[in-house]
Coordinates of C-alpha atoms in Angstrom, one line a residue:
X1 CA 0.0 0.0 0.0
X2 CA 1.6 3.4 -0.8
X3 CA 0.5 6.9 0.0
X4 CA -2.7 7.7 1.3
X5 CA -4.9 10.5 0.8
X6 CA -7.5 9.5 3.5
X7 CA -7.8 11.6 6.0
X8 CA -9.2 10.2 9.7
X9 CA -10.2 11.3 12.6
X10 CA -10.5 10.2 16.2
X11 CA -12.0 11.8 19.2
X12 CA -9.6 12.9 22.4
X13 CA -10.5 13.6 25.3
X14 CA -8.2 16.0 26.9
X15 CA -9.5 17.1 29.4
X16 CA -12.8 15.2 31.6
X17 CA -15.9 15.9 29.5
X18 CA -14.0 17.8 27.0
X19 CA -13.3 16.0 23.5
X20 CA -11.6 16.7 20.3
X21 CA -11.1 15.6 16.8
X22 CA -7.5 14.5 15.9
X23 CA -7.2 14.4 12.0
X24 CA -4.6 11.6 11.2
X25 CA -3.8 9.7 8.1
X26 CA -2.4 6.0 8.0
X27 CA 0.4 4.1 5.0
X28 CA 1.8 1.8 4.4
X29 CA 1.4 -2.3 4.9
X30 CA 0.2 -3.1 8.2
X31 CA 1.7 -6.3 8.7
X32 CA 4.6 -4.6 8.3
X33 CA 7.6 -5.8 10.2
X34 CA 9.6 -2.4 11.0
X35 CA 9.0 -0.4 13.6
X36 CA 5.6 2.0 13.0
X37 CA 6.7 5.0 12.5
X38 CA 4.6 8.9 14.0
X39 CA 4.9 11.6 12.1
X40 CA 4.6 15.1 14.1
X41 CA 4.5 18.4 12.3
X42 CA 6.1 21.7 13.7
X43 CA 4.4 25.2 14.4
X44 CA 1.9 26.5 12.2
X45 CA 2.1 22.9 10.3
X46 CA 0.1 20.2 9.7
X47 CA 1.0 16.5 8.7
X48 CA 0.7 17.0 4.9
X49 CA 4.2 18.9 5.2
X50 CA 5.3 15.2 5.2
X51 CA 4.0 14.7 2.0
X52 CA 7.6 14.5 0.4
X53 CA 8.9 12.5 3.2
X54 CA 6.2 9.5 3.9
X55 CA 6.4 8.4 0.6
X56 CA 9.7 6.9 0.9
X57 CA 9.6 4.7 3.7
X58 CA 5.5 3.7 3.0
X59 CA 6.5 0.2 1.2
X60 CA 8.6 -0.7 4.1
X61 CA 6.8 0.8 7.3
X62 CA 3.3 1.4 8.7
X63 CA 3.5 5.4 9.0
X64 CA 1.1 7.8 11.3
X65 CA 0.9 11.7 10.5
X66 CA -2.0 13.5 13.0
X67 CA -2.5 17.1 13.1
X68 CA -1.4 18.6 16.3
X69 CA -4.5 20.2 18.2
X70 CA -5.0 23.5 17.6
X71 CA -3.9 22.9 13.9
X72 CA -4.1 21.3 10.3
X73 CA -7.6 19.6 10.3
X74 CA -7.4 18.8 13.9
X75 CA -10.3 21.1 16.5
X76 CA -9.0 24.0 17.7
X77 CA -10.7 24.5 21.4
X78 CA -9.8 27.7 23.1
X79 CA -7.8 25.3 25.9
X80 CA -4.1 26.7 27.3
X81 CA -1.6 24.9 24.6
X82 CA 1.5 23.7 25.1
X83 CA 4.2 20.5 25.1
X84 CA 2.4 19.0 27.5
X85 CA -1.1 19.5 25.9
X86 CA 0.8 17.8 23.0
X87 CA 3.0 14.9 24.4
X88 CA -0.6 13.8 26.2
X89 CA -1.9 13.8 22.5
X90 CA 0.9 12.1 21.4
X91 CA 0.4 9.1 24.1
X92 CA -3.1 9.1 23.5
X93 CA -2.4 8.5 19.5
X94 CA -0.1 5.7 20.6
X95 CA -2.5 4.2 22.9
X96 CA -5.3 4.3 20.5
X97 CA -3.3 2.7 18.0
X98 CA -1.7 0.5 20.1
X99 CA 1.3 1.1 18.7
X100 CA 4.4 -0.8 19.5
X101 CA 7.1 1.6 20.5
X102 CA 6.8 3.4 17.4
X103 CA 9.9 5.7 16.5
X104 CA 8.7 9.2 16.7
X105 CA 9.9 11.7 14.0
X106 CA 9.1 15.5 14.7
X107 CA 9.8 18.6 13.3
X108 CA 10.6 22.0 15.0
X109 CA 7.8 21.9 17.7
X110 CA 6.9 18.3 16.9
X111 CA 10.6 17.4 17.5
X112 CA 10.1 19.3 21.1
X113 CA 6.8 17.6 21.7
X114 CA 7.7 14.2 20.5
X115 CA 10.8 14.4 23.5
X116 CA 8.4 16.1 26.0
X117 CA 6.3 12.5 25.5
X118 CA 9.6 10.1 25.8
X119 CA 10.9 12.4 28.9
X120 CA 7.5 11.4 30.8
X121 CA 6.9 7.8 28.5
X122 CA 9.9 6.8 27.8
X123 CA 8.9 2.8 27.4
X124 CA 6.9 3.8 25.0
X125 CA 9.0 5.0 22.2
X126 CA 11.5 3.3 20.4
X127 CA 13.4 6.0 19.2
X128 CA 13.7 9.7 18.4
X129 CA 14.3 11.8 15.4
X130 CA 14.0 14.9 15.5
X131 CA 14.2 17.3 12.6
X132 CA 15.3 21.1 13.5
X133 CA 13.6 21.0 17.2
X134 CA 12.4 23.8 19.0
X135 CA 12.2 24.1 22.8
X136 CA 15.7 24.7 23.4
X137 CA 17.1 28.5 22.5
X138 CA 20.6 29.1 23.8
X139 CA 19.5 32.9 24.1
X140 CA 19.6 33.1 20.4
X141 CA 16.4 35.3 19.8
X142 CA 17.7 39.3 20.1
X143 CA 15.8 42.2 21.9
X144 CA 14.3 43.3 18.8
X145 CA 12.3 40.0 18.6
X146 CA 12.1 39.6 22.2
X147 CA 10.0 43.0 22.0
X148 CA 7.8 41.9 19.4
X149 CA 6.7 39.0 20.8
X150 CA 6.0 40.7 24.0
X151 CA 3.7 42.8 21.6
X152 CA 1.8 40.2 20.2
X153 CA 1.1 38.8 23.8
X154 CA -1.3 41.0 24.6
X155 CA -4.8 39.9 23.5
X156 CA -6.1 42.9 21.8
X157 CA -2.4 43.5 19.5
X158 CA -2.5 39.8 19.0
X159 CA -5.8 39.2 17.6
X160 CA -5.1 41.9 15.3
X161 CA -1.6 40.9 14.4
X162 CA -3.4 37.0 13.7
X163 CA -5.7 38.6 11.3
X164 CA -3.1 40.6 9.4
X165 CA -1.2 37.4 9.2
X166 CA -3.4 35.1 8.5
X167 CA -3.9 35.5 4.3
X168 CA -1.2 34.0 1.8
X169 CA 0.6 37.3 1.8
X170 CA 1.2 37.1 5.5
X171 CA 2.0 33.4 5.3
X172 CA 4.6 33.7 2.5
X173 CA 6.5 36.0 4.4
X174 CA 6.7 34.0 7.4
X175 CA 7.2 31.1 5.4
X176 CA 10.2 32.6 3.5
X177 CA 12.5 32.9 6.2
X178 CA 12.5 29.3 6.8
X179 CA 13.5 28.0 3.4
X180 CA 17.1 28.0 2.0
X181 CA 15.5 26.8 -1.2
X182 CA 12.7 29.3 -1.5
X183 CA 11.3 28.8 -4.8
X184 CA 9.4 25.3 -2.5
X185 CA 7.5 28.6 -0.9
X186 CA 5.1 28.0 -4.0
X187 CA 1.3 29.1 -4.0
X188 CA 0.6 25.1 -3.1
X189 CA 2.7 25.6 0.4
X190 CA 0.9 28.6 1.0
X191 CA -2.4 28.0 0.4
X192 CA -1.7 24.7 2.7
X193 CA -0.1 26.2 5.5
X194 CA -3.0 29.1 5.0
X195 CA -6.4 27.5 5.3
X196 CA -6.4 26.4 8.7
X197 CA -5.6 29.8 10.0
X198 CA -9.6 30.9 9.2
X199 CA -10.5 27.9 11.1
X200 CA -12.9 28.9 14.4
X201 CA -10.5 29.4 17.0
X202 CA -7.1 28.9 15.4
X203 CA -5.8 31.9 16.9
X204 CA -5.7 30.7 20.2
X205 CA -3.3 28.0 19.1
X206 CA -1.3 30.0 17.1
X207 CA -0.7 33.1 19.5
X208 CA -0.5 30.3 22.6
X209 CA 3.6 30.3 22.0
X210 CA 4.4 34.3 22.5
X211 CA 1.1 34.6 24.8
X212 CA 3.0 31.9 27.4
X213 CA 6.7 30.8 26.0
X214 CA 7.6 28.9 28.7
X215 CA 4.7 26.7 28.0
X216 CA 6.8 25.5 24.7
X217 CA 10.0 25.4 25.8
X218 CA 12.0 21.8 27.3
X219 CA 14.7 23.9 29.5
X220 CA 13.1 22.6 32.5
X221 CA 13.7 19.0 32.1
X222 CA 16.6 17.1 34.1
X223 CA 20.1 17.0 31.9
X224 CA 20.0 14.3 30.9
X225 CA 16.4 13.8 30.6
X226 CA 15.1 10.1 31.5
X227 CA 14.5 9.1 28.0
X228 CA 17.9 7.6 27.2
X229 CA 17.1 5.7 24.5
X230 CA 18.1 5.4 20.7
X231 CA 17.9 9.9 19.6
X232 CA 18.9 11.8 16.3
X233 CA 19.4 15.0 15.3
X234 CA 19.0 16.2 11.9
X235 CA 19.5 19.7 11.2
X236 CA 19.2 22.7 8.3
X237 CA 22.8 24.0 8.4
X238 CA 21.5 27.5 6.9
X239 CA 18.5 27.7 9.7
X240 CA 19.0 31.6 10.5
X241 CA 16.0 30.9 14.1
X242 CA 17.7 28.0 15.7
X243 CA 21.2 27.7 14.3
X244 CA 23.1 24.2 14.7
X245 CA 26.4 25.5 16.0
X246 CA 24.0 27.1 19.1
X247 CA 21.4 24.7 19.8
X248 CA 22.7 21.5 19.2
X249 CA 24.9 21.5 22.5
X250 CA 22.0 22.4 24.1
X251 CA 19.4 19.2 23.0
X252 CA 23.1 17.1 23.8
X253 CA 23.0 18.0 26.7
X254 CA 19.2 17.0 27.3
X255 CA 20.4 13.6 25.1
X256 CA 23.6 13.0 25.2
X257 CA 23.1 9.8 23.2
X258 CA 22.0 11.9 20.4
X259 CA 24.1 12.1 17.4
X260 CA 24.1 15.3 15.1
X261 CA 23.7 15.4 11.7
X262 CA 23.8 18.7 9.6
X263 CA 22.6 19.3 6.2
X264 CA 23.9 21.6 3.5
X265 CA 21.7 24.5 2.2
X266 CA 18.7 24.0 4.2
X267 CA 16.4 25.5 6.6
X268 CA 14.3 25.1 9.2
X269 CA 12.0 23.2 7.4
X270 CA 14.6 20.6 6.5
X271 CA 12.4 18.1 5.8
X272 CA 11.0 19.9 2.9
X273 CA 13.5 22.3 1.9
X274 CA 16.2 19.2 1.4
X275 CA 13.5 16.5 1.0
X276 CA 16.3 14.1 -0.4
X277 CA 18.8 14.4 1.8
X278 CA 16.5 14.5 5.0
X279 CA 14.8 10.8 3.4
X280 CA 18.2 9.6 2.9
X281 CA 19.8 10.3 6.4
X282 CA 16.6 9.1 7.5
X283 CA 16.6 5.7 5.7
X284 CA 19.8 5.1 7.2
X285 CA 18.8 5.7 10.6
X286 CA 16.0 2.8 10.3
X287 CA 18.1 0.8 8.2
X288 CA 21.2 0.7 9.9
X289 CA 20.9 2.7 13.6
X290 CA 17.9 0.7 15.3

């Protein structure tokens, strides 16, 4: 079975009483014999910015992509976001499934939640790969940016900022930035990466990082953390927000066990940007590191 254009839902309930739809999509064979394989997008994504990625390991791996609440195709309840919100998700996915210690592969935020999860679970993952990962800064963001998002904190700015921002205009611009090979930024991106922001209540996910930041960052975990286990790191050497030479030292010293691996002319969005090379240092990871 190869890629799949089904999309799936299943209801979470995340908090007593409270429940939400989790849009997921499922490939591959499922009597595969590799370890399953989840999928997590980053910030402001959604699981079809896998869509050059899955492909290549569908014939040889059952794969899982949700949408992270709050975004893609998943509900977006006005609830207080976060890495925990989101490892709890993450568990819940893997429980529903019944997954067998699937190896977790997240991007940017995904990458943070995805190690949130195996900090608290770590039985229940196999291994960790973790494409660009947020949570960690190394002090890297400068006053400038450090004012703004103080700006957009506040409710009233926000919501207006979120509705400025939230049109293919806006979302090439942010895009941009996080490409090395920007001419991927095409009007097919966009418009993806663009339709869930008019969702009811997507602004209350999207704002949720500079309306509480410590909420989405891992520097309050134990180094090492508990989860000790096989980890990766696979990193966009041109990514101008969270730059390798900075950040890497930090998630080490989270995961010491994790080895780095740095890709030429590439972004944040690694997995797009350098499609190829991410698939291939990732096919050798399953093939030949597990």
């Amino acid at each position: 079975m190869g890629t799949s254009n089904n999309d799936l839902y299943f209801n979470w309930e995340y908090l007593p009483g409270k429940q939400a739809a989790v849009k997921y999509r499922v490939y591959g064979p499922d009597s595969a014999t590799t370890p399953p394989l989840l999928f997590i997008h980053g910030y402001g994504g959604m699981l079809e910015h896998w869509d050059l990625n899955i492909p290549a390991f569908s014939d040889t791996h059952r794969i899982y992509a949700m949408d992270l609440l709050g975004f893609g195709g998943s509900s977006k309840p006005n609830i207080r976001y976060s890495l925990e919100l989101f490892a709890a998700q993450i568990g819940a996915f893997i429980a529903h499934h019944k997954l067998d210690k699937p190896v977790i592969i997240g991007h940017s935020m995904g990458g943070a939640s995805g190690l949130y999860f195996a900090h608290h679970v770590p039985e229940a993952v196999r291994a960790l790969v973790m494409a660009n990962p947020s949570g960690l800064f190394a002090d890297t963001m400068d006053p400038m940016a450090k004012a703004f998002f103080g700006l957009i904190a506040s409710p009233m700015v926000g919501e207006l900022m979120f509705a400025a921002f939230a049109n293919p205009i806006g979302v090439s611009q942010s895009l941009m930035p996080t490409y090395y090979n920007q001419k991927k930024v095409d009007m097919k991106l966009i418009n993806q990466f663009t339709r869930p922001l008019h969702d009811k209540g997507a602004a209350w996910a999207y704002l949720s990082p500079s309306r509480r930041p410590d909420d989405f960052t891992l520097e309050h975990l134990p180094k090492p953390c508990n989860y000790n286990k096989k980890a990766f790191l696979i990193w966009g050497a041109e990514d101008t927000a969270l730059p390798p030479h900075k950040i890497i030292p930090e998630f080490q010293q989270t995961l010491p066990q994790a080895g780095a691996y740095i890709i030429p002319k590439a972004g944040h969005c690694i997995h797009h940007d350098a499609h190829q090379a991410f698939n291939a240092r990732l096919r050798h990871i399953l093939d030949h590191e597990l």
